[in-house]
Amino acid sequence: MACVACEWTRTPIRALAILGIAGLIGTAHSLRTPIQLELKGAAPEPSLAPAPTGPGQSDPASPREETLGVRITLDQARRLYDSGEADFIDAREPHEFQPGHIPGAYNLTQADFLGGKTPEALEFLDPARRVVIYCGGGECHASENVAILLQQAGFTSIHIMEAGFPMWVEAGYEVEASSADEPEGNG
Amino acid sequence: MMTNGSCCATGQRACPAIGIGAVALLALRTFIGGVFLYAAAVKLQDPQQFAFAIRAYRIIPDDALHLVTLGTFIVPWVELIAGALLVIGLWGRASALVATGLMAFFVYAVWSVIARDLSITCGCFGKLKGPFGCEGPIGACKLAENLTLLASALALTAFGPGSISVDSLCRRKAC
């Protein structure tokens, strides 16, 4: 007969051994494989030089006049939208994107990068141009995650519109809808 | 069916009967082990996505991101090792105990997401669905799926891997 008491004594020891082995392998794996959990630094400012509208003057409304960090306000995002200096990326899920989004925005979620794949929308985006990413606002992490993935894909001028889409709508700015069979990026 | 020639003829141990219980335990082990192996493979294939998924649960504070990094790599390796051991039935009870602990933590995580009304996806199986086919943000379906896996792992811890397992073979051969 098998020793029942021995079995129950051995079980927790073996369970701890499994956890220990997994812990060691996992720790070693984490040292060999870098992952990024936070955005790297501030976005470079390739176009910070004032854009003069006349001799010695500049347009005070132009976003070129101010230093834009990674996180930007609704007003700053709106100025980039008006000036056409940036591509907009909606990081919400497709079922949230389709009923309403910023006109011309591409729908790009972190799931589109699953398995190290390059999303189709990246073919239409220029890594050297500014991109403004937004999600549902508040505490949503989707924008930040997509921003990290875009940094890894070589994008250098990334901004996050912290207010999110709800504040864009609340401000009375333009919104467009798209159907499910339309391409996810319509910029 | 196992014949007497494979074990009892050695004269060391009585050959255990292979009844419906043993087959049920084998099926249960294969089911949980397979789910764990698949979940581990998805996570190890794309650790960046799993790291995002862990952060989205907001259980680990932002000033302890090193824990997210460790969890990103240790959890799938625990799943991989426990899953493989469950499938072959080696250290059956111990691997079932580990699976039980892991599932208990997952149940807590899912319950806390529902309680805090967060709208996040599970991150458990990448873009594919789990055994219950749950879709969209975490909700009652995912909680039911995890509770089922927890109950299954608990049953295996209580009943052991059964007679169709490496453990049973080892006992008969006194290895």
Coordinates of C-alpha atoms in Angstrom, one line a residue:
Chain A
M1 CA 0.0 0.0 0.0
A2 CA 1.2 3.5 -0.7
C3 CA 2.1 5.5 2.3
V4 CA -0.8 8.1 2.5
A5 CA 0.8 10.2 5.2
C6 CA 4.0 10.3 3.2
E7 CA 2.1 11.5 0.2
W8 CA 0.6 14.4 2.0
T9 CA 3.9 15.3 3.6
R10 CA 5.7 15.2 0.2
T11 CA 3.0 17.2 -1.6
P12 CA 3.7 20.7 -0.1
I13 CA 7.4 20.2 -0.4
R14 CA 7.1 19.2 -4.0
A15 CA 4.7 22.2 -4.6
L16 CA 7.3 24.5 -3.2
A17 CA 10.0 22.9 -5.4
I18 CA 7.8 23.5 -8.5
L19 CA 7.4 27.2 -7.4
G20 CA 11.1 27.5 -6.7
I21 CA 12.2 26.0 -10.1
A22 CA 9.7 28.2 -11.9
G23 CA 10.8 31.2 -9.9
L24 CA 14.5 30.6 -10.8
I25 CA 13.8 30.0 -14.5
G26 CA 11.4 33.0 -14.6
T27 CA 13.8 35.3 -13.0
A28 CA 16.6 34.3 -15.4
H29 CA 14.2 34.8 -18.3
S30 CA 13.3 38.3 -17.1
L31 CA 16.9 39.2 -17.0
R32 CA 17.4 38.1 -20.6
T33 CA 14.2 39.5 -22.1
P34 CA 13.6 43.3 -21.7
I35 CA 10.1 44.5 -21.4
Q36 CA 9.0 48.1 -21.2
L37 CA 6.4 49.2 -18.7
E38 CA 6.8 52.9 -18.8
L39 CA 7.2 55.4 -21.6
K40 CA 10.8 56.4 -22.3
G41 CA 11.4 60.0 -21.5
A42 CA 9.7 62.9 -23.2
A43 CA 8.9 63.0 -26.9
P44 CA 11.6 64.7 -28.9
E45 CA 10.6 68.0 -30.3
P46 CA 11.5 68.0 -34.0
S47 CA 9.5 71.1 -34.8
L48 CA 9.8 73.3 -31.9
A49 CA 11.1 76.3 -33.8
P50 CA 8.5 79.0 -33.9
A51 CA 6.7 79.2 -37.2
P52 CA 6.6 82.9 -37.9
T53 CA 3.6 84.3 -39.7
G54 CA 5.3 87.5 -40.4
P55 CA 8.6 89.3 -39.8
G56 CA 9.4 88.9 -36.1
Q57 CA 5.9 87.5 -35.4
S58 CA 4.5 84.1 -34.8
D59 CA 1.1 82.7 -34.6
P60 CA 0.3 82.3 -30.9
A61 CA -2.1 79.5 -31.6
S62 CA 0.5 77.3 -33.3
P63 CA 1.5 74.2 -31.4
R64 CA 5.0 74.7 -32.8
E65 CA 5.6 77.5 -30.2
E66 CA 5.3 75.4 -27.2
T67 CA 7.2 72.5 -25.8
L68 CA 4.9 69.5 -25.9
G69 CA 5.6 66.7 -23.5
V70 CA 4.4 63.1 -23.8
R71 CA 1.2 64.0 -22.1
I72 CA -0.8 66.8 -23.6
T73 CA -4.0 68.6 -22.8
L74 CA -7.2 68.6 -24.9
D75 CA -6.4 72.1 -26.1
Q76 CA -2.9 71.1 -27.3
A77 CA -4.3 68.1 -29.0
R78 CA -6.9 70.2 -30.7
R79 CA -4.2 72.6 -32.0
L80 CA -2.3 69.7 -33.4
Y81 CA -5.5 68.4 -35.0
D82 CA -6.2 71.8 -36.6
S83 CA -2.7 72.3 -37.8
G84 CA -2.6 68.8 -39.3
E85 CA 0.7 68.2 -37.7
A86 CA -0.2 64.9 -36.1
D87 CA -1.9 61.6 -36.9
F88 CA -4.4 60.5 -34.3
I89 CA -4.7 57.0 -32.9
D90 CA -7.7 55.7 -31.0
A91 CA -6.5 53.1 -28.6
R92 CA -10.0 51.9 -27.6
E93 CA -11.5 48.6 -28.6
P94 CA -13.1 48.5 -32.1
H95 CA -16.6 48.3 -30.6
E96 CA -15.9 51.6 -28.9
F97 CA -14.2 53.1 -31.9
Q98 CA -16.8 52.4 -34.5
P99 CA -19.7 54.4 -33.0
G100 CA -17.6 57.5 -32.7
H101 CA -14.0 58.7 -32.9
I102 CA -11.9 61.8 -33.8
P103 CA -12.3 62.2 -37.6
G104 CA -9.3 60.6 -39.4
A105 CA -8.1 58.7 -36.4
Y106 CA -6.8 55.1 -36.8
N107 CA -8.0 52.4 -34.5
L108 CA -5.0 50.7 -33.0
T109 CA -5.1 48.6 -29.8
Q110 CA -2.4 46.7 -28.0
A111 CA -4.1 43.5 -29.1
D112 CA -3.1 44.4 -32.7
F113 CA 0.5 44.0 -31.6
L114 CA 0.0 40.5 -30.2
G115 CA 2.7 38.0 -30.8
G116 CA 5.1 40.7 -32.0
K117 CA 3.0 41.4 -35.1
T118 CA 3.1 44.7 -37.0
P119 CA -0.4 46.1 -37.2
E120 CA -1.6 47.0 -40.7
A121 CA -2.3 50.6 -39.7
L122 CA 1.4 51.2 -39.2
E123 CA 1.8 51.0 -43.0
F124 CA -0.2 54.2 -43.2
L125 CA 1.7 56.1 -40.5
D126 CA 5.0 57.9 -40.7
P127 CA 7.2 57.2 -37.7
A128 CA 8.8 60.6 -38.1
R129 CA 5.5 62.4 -37.7
R130 CA 3.8 63.3 -34.5
V131 CA 1.1 60.9 -33.3
V132 CA -1.5 61.7 -30.7
I133 CA -3.0 58.7 -28.9
Y134 CA -6.2 58.7 -26.9
C135 CA -8.5 56.2 -25.2
G136 CA -11.4 56.5 -22.8
G137 CA -9.8 59.0 -20.6
G138 CA -9.6 58.8 -16.8
E139 CA -7.5 55.9 -15.7
C140 CA -7.4 54.0 -19.0
H141 CA -4.0 52.5 -19.7
A142 CA -4.6 51.7 -23.3
S143 CA -3.0 54.9 -24.7
E144 CA 0.1 54.4 -22.6
N145 CA 0.4 50.7 -23.7
V146 CA 0.0 51.5 -27.4
A147 CA 2.5 54.4 -27.0
I148 CA 5.1 52.0 -25.6
L149 CA 4.5 49.6 -28.5
L150 CA 4.8 52.5 -31.0
Q151 CA 8.1 53.5 -29.3
Q152 CA 9.3 50.0 -29.8
A153 CA 8.2 50.2 -33.4
G154 CA 10.4 53.2 -34.0
F155 CA 8.0 56.1 -33.5
T156 CA 9.7 59.1 -31.9
S157 CA 7.1 61.9 -31.5
I158 CA 4.4 60.3 -29.4
H159 CA 1.8 62.3 -27.4
I160 CA -1.0 61.1 -25.2
M161 CA -4.2 63.1 -25.0
E162 CA -4.9 62.5 -21.3
A163 CA -8.4 63.9 -21.4
G164 CA -9.5 61.0 -23.6
F165 CA -12.3 60.8 -26.1
P166 CA -15.1 61.7 -23.7
M167 CA -13.7 65.1 -23.1
W168 CA -13.2 65.6 -26.8
V169 CA -16.9 64.9 -27.2
E170 CA -17.8 67.1 -24.2
A171 CA -15.9 70.0 -25.8
G172 CA -18.2 69.8 -28.8
Y173 CA -15.5 68.9 -31.3
E174 CA -16.1 66.8 -34.4
V175 CA -16.8 63.1 -34.2
E176 CA -17.2 60.6 -36.9
A177 CA -18.5 57.0 -37.0
S178 CA -17.4 54.1 -39.1
S179 CA -19.0 50.8 -39.8
A180 CA -17.5 47.5 -38.8
D181 CA -16.6 46.6 -42.4
E182 CA -14.7 49.8 -43.0
P183 CA -11.0 49.9 -42.7
E184 CA -10.0 50.6 -39.1
G185 CA -7.8 53.5 -40.1
N186 CA -9.4 56.2 -42.3
G187 CA -6.8 58.9 -41.9
Chain B
M1 CA -6.6 -1.7 -20.1
M2 CA -3.3 -2.4 -18.4
T3 CA -2.4 -6.0 -18.3
N4 CA -0.9 -7.8 -15.3
G5 CA 2.3 -8.3 -17.2
S6 CA 3.2 -4.7 -17.0
C7 CA 3.3 -4.4 -13.3
C8 CA 1.8 -7.1 -11.2
A9 CA 4.0 -9.7 -12.7
T10 CA 7.0 -8.0 -11.0
G11 CA 5.4 -9.0 -7.7
Q12 CA 6.1 -5.6 -6.1
R13 CA 2.7 -4.0 -6.0
A14 CA -0.9 -4.9 -6.6
C15 CA -2.1 -3.7 -10.0
P16 CA -4.7 -0.9 -9.4
A17 CA -7.9 -1.3 -11.2
I18 CA -8.4 1.2 -14.1
G19 CA -12.0 2.2 -13.6
I20 CA -14.0 5.1 -14.7
G21 CA -12.5 7.2 -11.8
A22 CA -9.0 6.8 -13.2
V23 CA -10.2 7.8 -16.6
A24 CA -12.0 10.8 -15.2
L25 CA -8.9 11.9 -13.3
L26 CA -6.8 11.5 -16.5
A27 CA -9.3 13.6 -18.4
L28 CA -9.4 16.3 -15.7
R29 CA -5.6 16.4 -15.6
T30 CA -5.3 16.6 -19.3
F31 CA -7.9 19.4 -19.4
I32 CA -6.3 21.6 -16.7
G33 CA -2.8 20.8 -17.8
G34 CA -3.6 21.6 -21.4
V35 CA -5.2 24.9 -20.4
F36 CA -2.1 25.8 -18.3
L37 CA 0.3 24.8 -21.1
Y38 CA -1.6 26.8 -23.7
A39 CA -1.9 29.9 -21.4
A40 CA 1.9 29.6 -20.6
A41 CA 2.8 29.4 -24.3
V42 CA 0.7 32.5 -25.2
K43 CA 2.3 34.5 -22.3
L44 CA 5.9 33.4 -23.0
Q45 CA 5.5 34.2 -26.7
D46 CA 4.6 37.8 -26.0
P47 CA 5.7 38.8 -22.5
Q48 CA 5.2 42.5 -23.3
Q49 CA 1.5 42.0 -23.7
F50 CA 1.2 40.0 -20.5
A51 CA 3.1 42.7 -18.6
F52 CA 0.5 45.2 -19.9
A53 CA -2.3 42.8 -18.9
I54 CA -0.9 42.5 -15.3
R55 CA -0.7 46.3 -15.0
A56 CA -4.2 46.7 -16.2
Y57 CA -5.5 44.7 -13.2
R58 CA -4.1 47.5 -11.0
I59 CA -3.3 45.1 -8.2
I60 CA 0.4 45.9 -8.2
P61 CA 1.1 49.6 -7.4
D62 CA 2.9 51.7 -10.0
D63 CA 5.9 52.2 -7.7
A64 CA 6.5 48.4 -7.6
L65 CA 6.9 47.8 -11.4
H66 CA 9.7 45.3 -10.7
L67 CA 7.0 42.9 -9.4
V68 CA 5.1 43.3 -12.7
T69 CA 8.3 42.3 -14.5
L70 CA 8.8 39.2 -12.2
G71 CA 5.2 38.2 -12.5
T72 CA 5.3 38.5 -16.2
F73 CA 8.0 35.8 -16.4
I74 CA 7.4 33.7 -13.3
V75 CA 3.6 33.1 -13.7
P76 CA 3.9 31.5 -17.2
W77 CA 6.8 29.3 -16.1
V78 CA 4.7 28.1 -13.1
E79 CA 1.9 27.4 -15.5
L80 CA 4.2 25.6 -17.9
I81 CA 5.8 23.4 -15.3
A82 CA 2.6 22.6 -13.4
G83 CA 0.7 22.0 -16.7
A84 CA 3.3 19.6 -18.0
L85 CA 3.5 17.7 -14.7
L86 CA -0.3 17.5 -14.6
V87 CA -0.6 16.1 -18.1
I88 CA 1.9 13.3 -17.5
G89 CA 0.8 12.8 -13.9
L90 CA 4.2 13.2 -12.3
W91 CA 4.1 14.9 -8.8
G92 CA 0.3 14.9 -9.6
R93 CA -0.9 16.1 -6.2
A94 CA 1.8 18.8 -5.9
S95 CA 1.3 20.2 -9.3
A96 CA -2.5 20.2 -8.7
L97 CA -1.8 22.1 -5.4
V98 CA 0.2 24.7 -7.3
A99 CA -2.5 24.9 -9.9
T100 CA -5.1 25.4 -7.1
G101 CA -3.1 28.2 -5.6
L102 CA -2.6 29.9 -9.0
M103 CA -6.3 29.6 -9.8
A104 CA -7.3 30.9 -6.4
F105 CA -5.2 34.0 -7.1
F106 CA -6.7 34.4 -10.6
V107 CA -10.2 34.1 -9.1
Y108 CA -9.4 36.8 -6.7
A109 CA -7.9 39.0 -9.5
V110 CA -11.0 38.6 -11.7
W111 CA -13.4 39.2 -8.7
S112 CA -11.5 42.4 -7.8
V113 CA -11.8 43.6 -11.4
I114 CA -15.5 43.0 -11.4
A115 CA -15.9 44.6 -7.9
R116 CA -13.9 47.7 -9.0
D117 CA -15.9 47.9 -12.2
L118 CA -12.8 48.0 -14.4
S119 CA -13.3 47.4 -18.1
I120 CA -10.3 45.3 -19.0
T121 CA -9.7 42.1 -20.9
C122 CA -8.2 39.0 -19.2
G123 CA -4.9 38.7 -21.0
C124 CA -5.0 35.0 -20.2
F125 CA -5.1 33.5 -23.7
G126 CA -4.0 36.3 -26.0
K127 CA -6.5 36.9 -28.7
L128 CA -8.1 33.5 -28.4
K129 CA -10.9 32.6 -26.0
G130 CA -10.5 30.4 -22.9
P131 CA -12.3 27.1 -22.4
F132 CA -15.6 28.9 -21.7
G133 CA -15.3 31.0 -24.8
C134 CA -15.7 34.2 -22.8
E135 CA -15.5 37.4 -24.9
G136 CA -14.9 41.1 -24.2
P137 CA -14.1 42.7 -20.9
I138 CA -13.8 40.5 -17.7
G139 CA -17.2 39.6 -16.3
A140 CA -19.3 36.8 -14.9
C141 CA -18.2 34.4 -17.7
K142 CA -14.5 34.7 -16.8
L143 CA -15.3 34.4 -13.1
A144 CA -17.2 31.2 -13.8
E145 CA -14.4 29.8 -16.0
N146 CA -11.8 30.5 -13.3
L147 CA -14.0 29.0 -10.6
T148 CA -14.5 25.8 -12.7
L149 CA -10.7 25.5 -13.2
L150 CA -10.2 26.2 -9.5
A151 CA -12.7 23.4 -8.5
S152 CA -11.0 21.0 -11.0
A153 CA -7.6 21.7 -9.6
L154 CA -8.9 21.3 -6.0
A155 CA -10.4 17.9 -7.0
L156 CA -7.1 16.7 -8.4
T157 CA -5.3 17.9 -5.2
A158 CA -7.8 15.8 -3.1
F159 CA -8.0 12.7 -5.3
G160 CA -4.5 12.7 -6.7
P161 CA -3.6 12.0 -10.3
G162 CA -5.2 8.5 -10.5
S163 CA -3.8 5.2 -11.6
I164 CA -3.1 6.3 -15.2
S165 CA -0.2 8.4 -14.3
V166 CA 3.6 8.4 -14.0
D167 CA 3.1 8.7 -10.2
S168 CA 1.1 5.4 -10.2
L169 CA 3.7 3.7 -12.4
C170 CA 6.5 4.8 -10.1
R171 CA 4.7 3.5 -7.1
R172 CA 4.2 0.2 -8.7
K173 CA 7.8 0.0 -9.7
A174 CA 8.9 1.6 -6.4
C175 CA 11.0 4.2 -8.1

